[in-house]
Coordinates of C-alpha atoms in Angstrom, one line a residue:
M27 CA 25.5 -24.0 4.2
R28 CA 22.6 -22.0 4.7
S29 CA 21.4 -19.7 1.9
V30 CA 21.7 -16.1 2.3
F31 CA 17.8 -15.8 2.7
C32 CA 18.1 -18.3 5.8
Q33 CA 20.6 -16.1 7.1
T34 CA 19.4 -12.8 6.6
R35 CA 16.2 -13.6 8.0
E36 CA 17.4 -14.3 11.1
L37 CA 17.7 -10.4 11.0
R38 CA 15.1 -7.8 12.7
L39 CA 13.7 -4.5 11.8
I40 CA 13.4 -1.8 14.6
S41 CA 10.7 -0.3 12.7
A42 CA 9.7 -0.5 9.2
L43 CA 7.8 2.9 9.7
A44 CA 11.0 4.6 9.4
L45 CA 12.2 1.5 7.1
L46 CA 15.5 1.3 9.3
A47 CA 18.2 -1.4 8.0
I48 CA 19.0 -4.0 10.5
V49 CA 18.6 -5.3 14.1
I50 CA 21.6 -7.5 15.3
A51 CA 21.8 -8.8 18.0
G52 CA 25.2 -8.2 19.4
S53 CA 27.4 -7.1 22.7
G54 CA 30.0 -4.3 23.7
C55 CA 30.1 -1.0 25.6
G56 CA 29.0 2.6 24.4
R57 CA 28.4 5.5 25.7
A58 CA 25.6 5.8 28.5
G59 CA 22.9 8.1 28.9
R60 CA 21.0 9.5 31.9
A61 CA 17.1 8.3 32.2
G62 CA 14.1 10.6 31.7
A63 CA 11.0 11.3 33.2
Q64 CA 9.8 7.5 33.4
G65 CA 13.1 6.4 35.3
Q66 CA 14.5 4.3 32.4
P67 CA 18.0 3.0 33.4
S68 CA 21.1 4.0 31.4
R69 CA 22.2 1.8 28.5
A70 CA 24.9 1.9 25.9
I71 CA 24.7 3.4 22.4
T72 CA 25.9 1.5 19.4
A73 CA 25.9 0.7 16.4
L74 CA 22.2 -0.5 14.9
A75 CA 23.7 -2.7 12.3
R76 CA 26.9 -4.9 11.7
E77 CA 27.9 -3.3 8.3
V78 CA 27.5 0.5 7.6
P79 CA 27.1 1.6 3.7
A80 CA 29.2 4.7 2.9
F81 CA 29.2 6.7 -0.5
P82 CA 32.0 9.0 -1.8
G83 CA 30.5 12.5 -1.6
E84 CA 27.7 11.8 0.7
P85 CA 27.6 11.7 4.6
L86 CA 28.2 9.1 6.4
V87 CA 24.8 7.8 8.2
V88 CA 25.1 5.5 11.1
L89 CA 22.0 4.1 12.8
L90 CA 22.1 4.0 16.4
R91 CA 20.7 1.4 19.0
T92 CA 19.8 3.3 22.0
P93 CA 17.3 2.1 25.2
S94 CA 14.1 0.8 23.9
E95 CA 10.9 -0.6 25.1
D96 CA 8.8 -3.2 23.1
G97 CA 11.0 -2.5 20.1
V98 CA 10.4 1.2 20.1
M99 CA 13.5 3.7 20.9
L100 CA 12.9 5.6 23.7
P101 CA 12.4 9.4 22.9
P102 CA 14.1 12.1 24.3
S103 CA 11.7 12.7 26.3
R104 CA 12.4 9.7 28.4
W105 CA 15.8 9.0 28.0
M106 CA 19.0 11.2 26.8
P107 CA 22.6 10.4 26.6
D108 CA 25.2 12.1 28.5
D109 CA 27.4 12.7 25.4
A110 CA 27.0 12.1 21.7
P111 CA 29.1 9.1 20.6
E112 CA 32.7 9.8 19.3
L113 CA 33.3 9.0 15.8
R114 CA 37.0 8.5 15.2
S115 CA 39.3 7.6 11.6
D116 CA 40.6 4.4 12.2
R117 CA 43.5 5.9 9.3
T118 CA 44.3 9.1 11.3
G119 CA 42.9 8.3 14.9
E120 CA 41.5 11.8 14.8
R121 CA 37.8 12.7 15.6
V122 CA 35.4 13.4 13.0
G123 CA 32.7 15.8 13.4
A124 CA 29.4 14.2 13.4
R125 CA 26.5 15.0 14.7
M126 CA 23.8 13.1 16.6
V127 CA 20.2 13.3 15.5
W128 CA 17.0 12.6 16.4
F129 CA 14.5 11.9 14.1
G130 CA 11.0 11.9 15.2
V131 CA 7.6 11.2 13.4
T132 CA 5.4 14.5 14.2
G133 CA 2.5 13.8 12.2
S134 CA 1.0 12.1 8.9
I135 CA 1.0 13.1 5.3
E136 CA -2.1 12.4 3.6
P137 CA -2.1 11.7 0.2
E138 CA -4.1 13.5 -2.5
S139 CA -5.7 10.2 -3.4
P140 CA -6.1 7.4 -0.5
W141 CA -4.5 4.8 -3.2
L142 CA -0.9 4.9 -1.1
P143 CA -1.3 5.0 2.6
A144 CA -0.4 7.9 4.5
A145 CA 3.3 8.9 4.7
Q146 CA 5.1 10.3 8.0
R147 CA 5.9 13.8 8.9
W148 CA 9.4 13.7 10.1
R149 CA 11.3 16.3 12.1
A150 CA 15.0 16.3 12.8
W151 CA 16.3 17.7 16.0
E152 CA 20.0 17.5 16.5
F153 CA 21.5 16.1 20.1
A154 CA 23.4 19.7 21.1
S155 CA 20.0 21.6 20.5
L156 CA 18.4 19.0 23.0
S157 CA 21.1 18.8 25.5
D158 CA 21.8 22.3 26.1
D159 CA 21.5 24.0 29.7
T160 CA 17.4 24.7 29.1
A161 CA 16.9 20.9 27.5
A162 CA 18.4 19.5 30.3
S163 CA 16.9 21.3 33.1
D164 CA 13.3 20.2 31.1
A165 CA 14.2 16.8 30.8
E166 CA 14.5 16.5 34.5
S167 CA 10.9 17.9 34.9
D168 CA 7.6 15.9 34.9
A169 CA 6.2 17.2 31.6
P170 CA 9.5 18.1 29.4
E171 CA 7.4 20.1 26.8
A172 CA 10.9 20.8 25.1
L173 CA 12.0 17.3 24.4
P174 CA 10.4 15.3 21.7
S175 CA 8.2 12.5 22.5
G176 CA 7.0 10.8 20.1
F177 CA 8.1 8.1 17.6
G178 CA 11.5 8.3 16.5
F179 CA 15.0 7.0 16.5
W180 CA 18.8 8.3 16.6
V181 CA 21.2 8.6 13.9
L182 CA 24.6 9.7 13.5
I183 CA 25.5 11.7 10.4
C184 CA 29.0 12.7 9.4
D185 CA 30.2 14.8 6.5
V186 CA 33.3 12.9 5.5
P187 CA 35.8 15.5 4.8
P188 CA 37.3 14.0 1.2
A189 CA 40.7 12.8 2.4
L190 CA 38.7 10.6 4.8
S191 CA 36.6 8.8 1.9
G192 CA 37.6 5.2 2.1
S193 CA 38.6 5.3 5.3
S194 CA 36.7 2.7 8.6
F195 CA 35.9 4.4 11.4
S196 CA 35.1 3.6 15.2
L197 CA 32.2 4.2 17.4
D198 CA 33.2 4.9 20.8
G199 CA 36.4 2.8 20.5
I200 CA 34.4 -0.1 19.0
G201 CA 35.4 -0.7 14.9
L202 CA 32.4 0.1 12.3
A203 CA 32.8 -2.4 9.5
T204 CA 32.1 0.5 7.2
R205 CA 31.8 -0.5 3.5
W206 CA 32.5 2.1 1.0
F207 CA 30.6 1.7 -2.4
E208 CA 31.1 3.2 -5.4
P209 CA 28.9 6.3 -6.1
P210 CA 25.5 4.9 -7.0
P211 CA 24.4 5.3 -10.7
S212 CA 22.2 8.6 -11.0
T213 CA 20.1 6.1 -13.3
T214 CA 19.0 2.4 -13.0
I215 CA 18.2 -0.1 -15.4
V216 CA 15.5 1.8 -17.7
A217 CA 15.1 -0.9 -20.5
R218 CA 11.7 -2.0 -19.1
A219 CA 10.7 1.3 -18.4
P220 CA 6.5 1.5 -18.9
R221 CA 5.0 2.5 -22.2
L222 CA 1.6 2.8 -21.3
G223 CA -1.2 4.2 -23.5
A224 CA -2.2 6.6 -20.9
S225 CA -3.3 10.4 -21.0
P226 CA -1.1 13.3 -19.9
E227 CA -4.2 13.7 -17.2
A228 CA -3.4 10.4 -16.2
Y229 CA 0.3 11.0 -15.3
R230 CA -0.6 13.9 -13.8
R231 CA -3.0 12.1 -11.2
L232 CA -0.4 9.4 -10.8
G233 CA 2.1 12.3 -9.6
E234 CA -0.8 13.3 -7.3
R235 CA -1.0 9.8 -6.0
L236 CA 2.8 10.0 -5.1
S237 CA 2.6 13.3 -3.7
A238 CA 3.1 12.3 -0.2
E239 CA 6.0 10.2 -0.6
V240 CA 7.9 12.4 -2.2
R241 CA 7.3 14.3 1.3
D242 CA 8.9 11.2 3.3
P243 CA 12.4 11.1 3.6
F244 CA 12.5 7.4 3.8
R245 CA 9.9 6.8 1.3
Q246 CA 11.1 9.0 -1.3
W247 CA 13.5 7.0 -2.8
R248 CA 10.9 4.9 -4.4
V249 CA 9.8 8.1 -6.3
K250 CA 13.4 9.0 -7.5
L251 CA 13.5 5.2 -8.8
L252 CA 10.3 5.9 -10.5
V253 CA 11.5 9.1 -12.0
D254 CA 13.9 7.1 -13.8
R255 CA 11.3 5.4 -16.0
I256 CA 9.0 8.2 -16.1
R257 CA 9.8 11.9 -16.6
A258 CA 9.0 14.1 -13.4
C259 CA 7.6 16.7 -15.8
A260 CA 4.7 14.4 -17.0
L261 CA 4.0 13.5 -13.4
F262 CA 4.4 16.8 -11.3
G263 CA 4.6 19.7 -14.2
P264 CA 6.9 21.9 -14.9
V265 CA 8.4 22.4 -10.9
P266 CA 9.2 18.5 -9.7
P267 CA 9.5 18.0 -6.0
T268 CA 12.8 19.5 -4.3
S269 CA 14.9 18.6 -1.8
F270 CA 14.3 19.0 1.9
S271 CA 15.3 22.2 3.4
D272 CA 16.4 20.8 6.7
A273 CA 20.0 19.2 6.0
N274 CA 19.5 16.5 8.2
L275 CA 16.5 15.3 6.5
E276 CA 17.8 15.6 3.2
A277 CA 21.2 13.5 4.0
I278 CA 18.9 10.9 5.6
A279 CA 16.7 10.9 2.5
R280 CA 19.7 11.0 -0.3
H281 CA 21.3 8.0 2.2
Y282 CA 18.1 5.7 1.7
E283 CA 18.2 6.4 -1.8
S284 CA 21.9 5.4 -2.6
R285 CA 21.3 2.3 -0.7
W286 CA 18.8 1.2 -3.3
R287 CA 20.7 2.5 -6.0
S288 CA 23.8 0.7 -4.8
T289 CA 21.7 -2.4 -4.1
L290 CA 20.3 -2.5 -8.0
D291 CA 23.7 -1.6 -9.1
V292 CA 25.4 -4.6 -7.3
L293 CA 22.7 -7.0 -8.4
A294 CA 23.0 -5.5 -12.1
G295 CA 26.8 -6.3 -11.8
V296 CA 26.0 -10.1 -11.0
E297 CA 22.5 -10.4 -13.2
P298 CA 21.4 -7.5 -15.1
D299 CA 17.8 -9.5 -15.4
L300 CA 17.4 -9.9 -12.1
A301 CA 18.4 -5.9 -11.1
S302 CA 15.8 -4.6 -13.9
D303 CA 13.2 -7.3 -12.3
L304 CA 13.8 -5.7 -8.8
T305 CA 14.0 -2.4 -10.3
T306 CA 10.2 -2.7 -11.9
L307 CA 8.5 -4.6 -9.0
L308 CA 9.8 -2.0 -6.6
T309 CA 8.0 0.8 -8.8
S310 CA 5.9 -1.4 -10.3
L311 CA 2.4 0.4 -11.8
V312 CA -0.8 -0.9 -13.3
L313 CA -2.7 0.8 -15.7
S314 CA -6.2 0.0 -14.8
P315 CA -9.3 -0.6 -17.4
H316 CA -10.8 2.9 -16.7
G317 CA -7.3 4.4 -17.5
E318 CA -5.9 5.3 -14.2
I319 CA -2.2 4.6 -13.9
L320 CA -1.8 2.8 -10.2
P321 CA 1.1 2.2 -8.4
A322 CA 1.2 -1.5 -7.1
W323 CA 4.2 -2.4 -5.5
P324 CA 5.0 -4.6 -2.8
L325 CA 4.2 -2.9 0.7
D326 CA 6.5 -4.8 2.9
S327 CA 9.2 -2.6 3.8
S328 CA 10.8 -5.3 6.4
D329 CA 10.8 -8.0 3.5
A330 CA 12.6 -5.3 1.1
S331 CA 15.2 -4.2 3.6
I332 CA 15.8 -7.6 4.4
L333 CA 16.5 -8.0 0.6
Q334 CA 18.5 -4.9 0.5
E335 CA 20.6 -5.8 3.6
G336 CA 21.6 -9.1 2.0
L337 CA 22.8 -8.0 -1.6
L338 CA 24.9 -5.0 0.4
S339 CA 26.5 -7.6 2.5
E340 CA 30.2 -8.0 1.7
R341 CA 29.6 -11.6 3.3
S342 CA 27.3 -12.6 0.4
T343 CA 28.5 -14.1 -2.6
E344 CA 27.6 -13.4 -6.3
R345 CA 25.8 -16.5 -6.2
E346 CA 23.7 -16.3 -3.0
K347 CA 23.1 -12.7 -3.8
A348 CA 21.2 -14.2 -7.1
D349 CA 19.8 -16.8 -5.1
L350 CA 18.1 -14.0 -2.8
A351 CA 17.2 -11.7 -5.0
R352 CA 15.4 -14.9 -7.0
E353 CA 13.3 -16.1 -3.7
W354 CA 12.5 -12.6 -3.1
L355 CA 11.2 -11.8 -6.9
A356 CA 9.5 -15.4 -6.6
R357 CA 7.0 -14.2 -3.8
Q358 CA 6.1 -11.6 -5.6
A359 CA 2.7 -12.0 -8.0
R360 CA 3.6 -11.4 -11.8
A361 CA -0.3 -9.8 -12.2
K362 CA -3.8 -9.4 -10.2
A363 CA -6.8 -10.3 -10.8
W364 CA -10.2 -8.9 -9.3
V365 CA -13.8 -9.1 -9.9
L366 CA -15.3 -6.1 -11.7
D367 CA -19.5 -7.2 -12.3
E368 CA -20.6 -11.0 -11.2
A369 CA -24.0 -10.9 -12.7
G370 CA -24.0 -10.9 -16.5
S371 CA -26.4 -12.5 -18.2
D372 CA -27.3 -16.2 -17.7
E373 CA -28.2 -19.2 -19.7
A374 CA -29.0 -23.0 -18.6
A375 CA -26.4 -25.2 -18.0
G376 CA -28.1 -27.7 -19.9
P377 CA -30.5 -31.0 -19.2
D378 CA -27.8 -33.1 -17.5
Q379 CA -27.6 -30.0 -14.8
P380 CA -30.8 -29.3 -14.0
G381 CA -31.1 -25.9 -11.9
W382 CA -27.3 -25.1 -12.9
I383 CA -26.9 -21.7 -14.9
R384 CA -23.5 -20.3 -16.5
R385 CA -23.6 -16.4 -16.1
G386 CA -20.9 -14.1 -17.2
V387 CA -18.7 -12.7 -14.7
R388 CA -16.0 -10.3 -15.5
I389 CA -12.8 -9.6 -14.3
G390 CA -10.0 -7.1 -14.7
I391 CA -6.3 -8.6 -15.0
G392 CA -3.1 -6.4 -14.3
E393 CA 0.1 -7.2 -15.3
R394 CA 3.2 -6.0 -12.5
W395 CA 6.3 -7.0 -13.9
G396 CA 6.4 -4.9 -17.1
R397 CA 6.6 -8.0 -19.5
R398 CA 4.0 -8.6 -22.0
A399 CA 1.7 -11.6 -21.3
V400 CA -0.9 -13.4 -22.6
A401 CA -3.9 -13.2 -20.3
S402 CA -7.4 -15.4 -20.0
F403 CA -10.1 -15.9 -17.4
A404 CA -12.3 -19.3 -17.6
P405 CA -14.1 -21.5 -15.4
A406 CA -12.0 -23.6 -13.2
G407 CA -11.1 -26.4 -14.8
A408 CA -12.1 -25.6 -18.3
P409 CA -9.4 -24.4 -21.3
A410 CA -9.7 -20.4 -21.8
Q411 CA -11.5 -19.5 -25.0
N412 CA -10.5 -15.8 -24.3
A413 CA -6.9 -15.2 -24.5
T414 CA -5.8 -12.0 -24.8
Q415 CA -2.2 -10.6 -25.0
I416 CA -1.8 -7.2 -22.5
G417 CA 1.6 -5.1 -22.1
G418 CA 3.6 -4.7 -19.5
H419 CA 2.0 -2.6 -16.5
E420 CA -1.3 -3.0 -18.8
S421 CA -4.7 -4.7 -17.6
V422 CA -7.9 -6.3 -19.6
S423 CA -11.0 -6.8 -18.9
L424 CA -12.4 -10.6 -19.4
E425 CA -15.8 -12.2 -19.2
A426 CA -15.9 -16.0 -18.9
P427 CA -19.5 -18.1 -18.4
L428 CA -19.0 -19.3 -14.9
L429 CA -21.0 -22.5 -14.0
L430 CA -23.2 -22.0 -10.7
G431 CA -25.5 -24.3 -9.0
P432 CA -28.9 -24.1 -7.1
D433 CA -27.2 -24.2 -3.6
N434 CA -25.9 -21.1 -3.9
R435 CA -22.6 -22.1 -3.5
P436 CA -19.8 -19.4 -4.8
G437 CA -18.2 -20.0 -8.2
V438 CA -14.9 -20.2 -9.0
G439 CA -12.7 -18.8 -12.1
V440 CA -9.0 -18.9 -13.3
A441 CA -7.2 -15.7 -14.2
R442 CA -4.2 -16.4 -15.6
A443 CA -1.2 -14.2 -17.0
G444 CA 1.7 -16.3 -18.4
S445 CA 2.5 -18.6 -16.5
W446 CA 1.1 -17.3 -13.3
A447 CA -2.5 -18.0 -12.2
T448 CA -5.3 -17.2 -9.4
E449 CA -8.6 -19.0 -8.9
V450 CA -11.1 -16.1 -8.5
P451 CA -14.3 -16.8 -6.2
V452 CA -17.7 -15.1 -7.1
L453 CA -20.9 -14.9 -5.8
G454 CA -23.2 -17.8 -6.0
Q455 CA -26.5 -17.4 -8.1
S456 CA -28.5 -15.3 -6.1
L457 CA -28.4 -14.2 -2.6
T458 CA -31.5 -15.0 -0.5
V459 CA -34.1 -12.4 0.9
R460 CA -36.1 -13.7 3.4
P461 CA -38.0 -11.9 6.2
P462 CA -37.8 -9.0 7.6
G463 CA -35.7 -8.3 4.5
L464 CA -32.0 -8.8 2.5
L465 CA -29.7 -6.2 4.4
I466 CA -27.4 -4.8 1.5
G467 CA -24.1 -3.4 2.6
P468 CA -21.9 -1.9 4.0
L469 CA -20.8 0.0 1.2
W470 CA -17.6 -0.4 0.4
P471 CA -14.9 2.7 0.0
R472 CA -12.5 2.5 -3.1
W473 CA -9.8 0.4 -2.9
T474 CA -6.5 1.5 -1.3
M475 CA -3.2 -0.3 -3.1
A476 CA -2.6 -2.7 -0.1
D477 CA -6.0 -4.0 0.0
W478 CA -6.7 -4.4 -3.6
L479 CA -3.0 -6.2 -3.8
A480 CA -4.4 -8.5 -1.1
G481 CA -7.9 -9.1 -2.5
R482 CA -9.7 -7.7 0.5
A483 CA -12.0 -4.6 0.6
T484 CA -10.9 -1.8 2.4
P485 CA -12.7 -1.0 5.6
V486 CA -15.2 1.4 5.8
T487 CA -15.3 3.6 9.1
A488 CA -18.5 4.3 11.2
R489 CA -18.7 7.6 10.8
D490 CA -19.3 6.8 6.4
M491 CA -21.4 3.7 7.2
A492 CA -24.3 3.3 4.4
I493 CA -26.6 0.3 4.1
L494 CA -29.5 -0.7 2.4
L495 CA -32.3 -3.1 3.6
L496 CA -34.8 -4.8 0.6
E497 CA -37.8 -6.0 1.7
R498 CA -41.4 -7.0 0.4
M499 CA -44.8 -5.1 1.5
P500 CA -47.6 -6.6 1.8
D501 CA -49.2 -5.6 -1.3
G502 CA -46.2 -7.9 -3.3
S503 CA -44.1 -4.6 -4.3
W504 CA -40.6 -4.4 -3.2
W505 CA -39.2 -1.6 -1.5
L506 CA -35.1 -0.2 -0.5
Y507 CA -34.6 1.3 2.6
V508 CA -31.7 3.5 2.7
E509 CA -29.7 4.8 5.6
C510 CA -26.6 6.9 5.6
R511 CA -24.4 8.0 8.2
D512 CA -23.3 11.8 7.8
D513 CA -22.0 13.5 10.7
E514 CA -21.5 16.8 9.0
L515 CA -24.9 16.3 6.8
A516 CA -23.8 17.3 3.3
D517 CA -25.7 18.6 0.7
D518 CA -23.9 16.6 -1.7
D519 CA -24.6 13.1 -0.2
V520 CA -26.0 11.0 -3.1
V521 CA -26.8 7.0 -3.4
T522 CA -27.4 5.8 -6.7
I523 CA -29.0 2.5 -7.0
R524 CA -28.5 0.4 -10.4
F525 CA -30.8 -2.0 -11.4
G526 CA -30.5 -4.3 -14.6
I527 CA -28.0 -4.8 -17.4
G528 CA -27.5 -4.8 -21.0
G529 CA -30.8 -2.4 -22.2
R530 CA -32.6 -3.2 -19.2
R531 CA -30.4 -0.7 -17.1
T532 CA -31.9 1.8 -15.4
S533 CA -30.9 3.7 -11.9
V534 CA -32.6 5.9 -9.1
D535 CA -31.0 8.9 -7.4
V536 CA -31.6 9.5 -3.6
G537 CA -30.1 11.8 -1.0
P538 CA -29.9 15.1 0.2
G539 CA -28.0 16.2 -3.1
V540 CA -30.4 14.9 -5.5
P541 CA -33.1 17.6 -6.5
G542 CA -36.2 15.8 -6.6
S543 CA -35.1 12.8 -4.6
P544 CA -37.5 10.3 -2.9
P545 CA -38.5 12.0 0.3
V546 CA -35.3 12.5 2.7
E547 CA -35.6 12.2 6.4
R548 CA -32.4 13.7 8.6
L549 CA -31.8 12.9 11.7
D550 CA -28.6 14.4 14.0
D551 CA -26.0 12.0 12.5
R552 CA -27.6 10.4 9.2
W553 CA -30.1 10.2 6.5
S554 CA -32.4 8.0 5.0
A555 CA -35.1 7.6 2.4
R556 CA -37.2 4.9 1.5
V557 CA -37.0 3.7 -2.7
P558 CA -39.7 1.7 -4.7
V559 CA -38.3 -1.2 -7.1
D560 CA -39.5 -0.7 -10.5
S561 CA -41.3 -4.4 -11.2
S562 CA -40.5 -4.3 -14.7
Q563 CA -36.6 -5.0 -12.9
I564 CA -37.2 -8.2 -11.5
E565 CA -36.8 -11.0 -14.2
D566 CA -38.3 -14.6 -14.6
G567 CA -37.7 -16.5 -11.7
G568 CA -38.1 -13.6 -9.4
R569 CA -34.4 -12.4 -9.8
L570 CA -33.1 -8.7 -9.5
R571 CA -29.6 -7.7 -10.5
L572 CA -28.5 -4.6 -8.2
G573 CA -25.5 -2.3 -7.7
V574 CA -25.0 0.5 -5.4
T575 CA -22.8 3.6 -5.0
R576 CA -22.6 6.7 -2.7
A577 CA -21.1 9.5 -3.6
R578 CA -20.5 12.2 -1.2
S579 CA -17.5 15.4 -1.2
G580 CA -15.1 13.6 -3.6
A581 CA -15.3 10.3 -2.1
L582 CA -17.3 6.9 -3.6
W583 CA -18.5 3.9 -2.0
S584 CA -19.9 0.8 -4.0
W585 CA -21.5 -2.7 -3.1
P586 CA -21.2 -5.7 -3.7
R587 CA -17.6 -4.7 -4.4
P588 CA -15.1 -2.0 -4.0
M589 CA -14.1 -0.5 -7.0
L590 CA -10.4 1.3 -8.3
P591 CA -9.8 4.9 -8.9
G592 CA -11.5 6.0 -12.1
Q593 CA -14.0 3.6 -12.2
F594 CA -18.0 4.9 -11.5
E595 CA -20.0 2.1 -12.7
P596 CA -20.4 -0.9 -9.8
G597 CA -20.6 -4.4 -10.6
K598 CA -23.9 -6.1 -9.7
A599 CA -25.3 -9.1 -7.4
V600 CA -28.5 -11.1 -8.4
I601 CA -30.8 -11.3 -5.9
G602 CA -33.2 -14.2 -5.6
L603 CA -36.7 -12.8 -4.7
D604 CA -38.8 -16.0 -4.8
S605 CA -36.8 -17.4 -1.8
W606 CA -39.1 -14.9 0.4
G607 CA -41.8 -17.4 1.7
E608 CA -39.0 -20.1 1.7
V609 CA -38.0 -21.4 5.1
G610 CA -34.2 -22.4 5.2
P611 CA -30.5 -21.1 6.1
D612 CA -29.8 -17.7 3.9
R613 CA -26.8 -17.8 2.1

C-alpha cells in the first residue's frame, strides 16, 4: 500500500498564493455559468476538495471549482455563474442559507520590514451584489468596470444553524464529504515555547515584521499560533491586531486558523511530540547573533497544505498520519548556517604545504526546532574544536581556521548542530585583480527570510545598483571608483568602505550624505566618487581586506555577503593586489 504522503502528493493546489487546499480530479454535474467578455464557455461549479472540514460554531467554508485558465480561476469580469449553487442539508432536505463569495486580490501589503514576503490585500465580493441588474449589464460590456478582474477564487460560506451542526450537505445535489471536527483548541502545545534572551525592543520589532501577516486572511493563522507561545502584547503592544471588519474575510481567516489548530490537535492525539515539532517549525524563530528575533519557518505553502490535507483526511490511519508528519519534518533543516566573515587572520599551513594558508572564517548557526543542541564549525574532514551548546531558537557565532590553497579555489567548512550538518563554502585565498581593475559588487540588499534559508543572495534591483572598481594608477597607488544608482538623488546616501582586521581596521565614508566626503559627481540618476586606498592597509604579500556597505533612506546593502536585519558591520573579502601584473584566468 502506498504511503499517505505518496497518495496526497497526487493532489494539486489551485493556488499557493491563497493557500487553497487541494484540487482533485473529479467529475459530476454542477451549476453552469455565463461567459464573460472573453467568450469563455459555461462550465459546472463543484466543490474543490474531496473532503470539507467543518467546525461547530463556525461558518462552513466550501472552496469551489469554477472555470479556470492555466490553473487560475477566471474572475467575475470573464465568467459569472447564472445562479449561486444550492446547499442542502442531507438530514432535513431543506435548503440552507449560504452566500457565494469571490475573494480577490486588490494589491499587496508591504511589511514594515522586508524580511517576510509581501502579503496580499484581499477583498470579498458577494455574488448577490455582483449579479444584480447593474452588474449583469456591465458584465456584457467590453470593459466591465463593476466586476473584479484580478486574481481570486469563489467560496461558498454558510452560517450553519446549531440544529444542523454535525449534518452532511449536498451541493447542487452532489454530496459533500463533510467531516465535522471537535471545536479546535484555543491554544496549541506550548511546552516548547521559545525562551529567548532578547530585549523587549526585539520582540516589538518582531511584531513589526509580522504586521503584514496579520492583515492577510490566508496567512494570519500562523501569527495566531505564534501568540500561543509568545504573548501578543510583547509583539504588538497594548493593542493587538483585531479581527477583520468584513465578515467574509473574518470567516475565511477563522476557517484557516481552525484547520491548522485541528491539524495539530489530530496529530497530538496520535503522537504529541510530532505535534510539538510541527507547531515549532510552522512558527519557527531564530534569535540572531545581532539580537534580532527573525521568523525562520518554511515558506513552501503548497507542501504544508498537502501535509494538512493528509492529517485531516478521514481516509488516513493514525500510523499513516504519523509517517506523513515525520516525512515532512525530515525535509526541514534543523538549523541554518551562513557566513559572517571570511577574511580573518592568516597563518602558514606548514612546510609540507607550501603556498597554503589557514584563514579564520566566522559563521553563524541558528537553531530552528526549539531544542538545545551542540553546535560546531570545523574544516571539512577535521574534528570540531569549538563545540558550543546553544538553546532552542538561538544562534551562535563560531570561527574556525579553514585550509586554502594557492590556486584560489573556494574553501569548505562543516557546520553542525546536533545530528544536523551542512557544508559551508567560502572564498578562496584571494580575489585576483588585473587590468583594468577588479569589479566589486553588486552590493547586496539585506537578506529576506526566503533567500537566507535558501542560501542565496537577495537580488538587487537596477535602481539600487552600486558597484566599485579597484584599480592601480601609473604611480603605483590604488584607488576605488564608486558608482551608485539613485533615481531620487537622496541626500542621505552613504557608502562606507571598511579596511583591515583587528587593530588595523579603518573606514572611509563617501557619498552625498557625508560631510567632507571625497568629491562626488552627480548625474541624472546616479552619483560617483573616487577614494584612495591607504597604503598602510596593504599587507605583506599584497593582500587587502575589504568590505563595503551602502545606507540610504533606512535601507542597507553590503559586499561581499548580504547581512541580516540588525547587522551593520559587513564581513570582508581578501584581494590579492600582487596579481595585477600576472597573466592568467581570474578567479
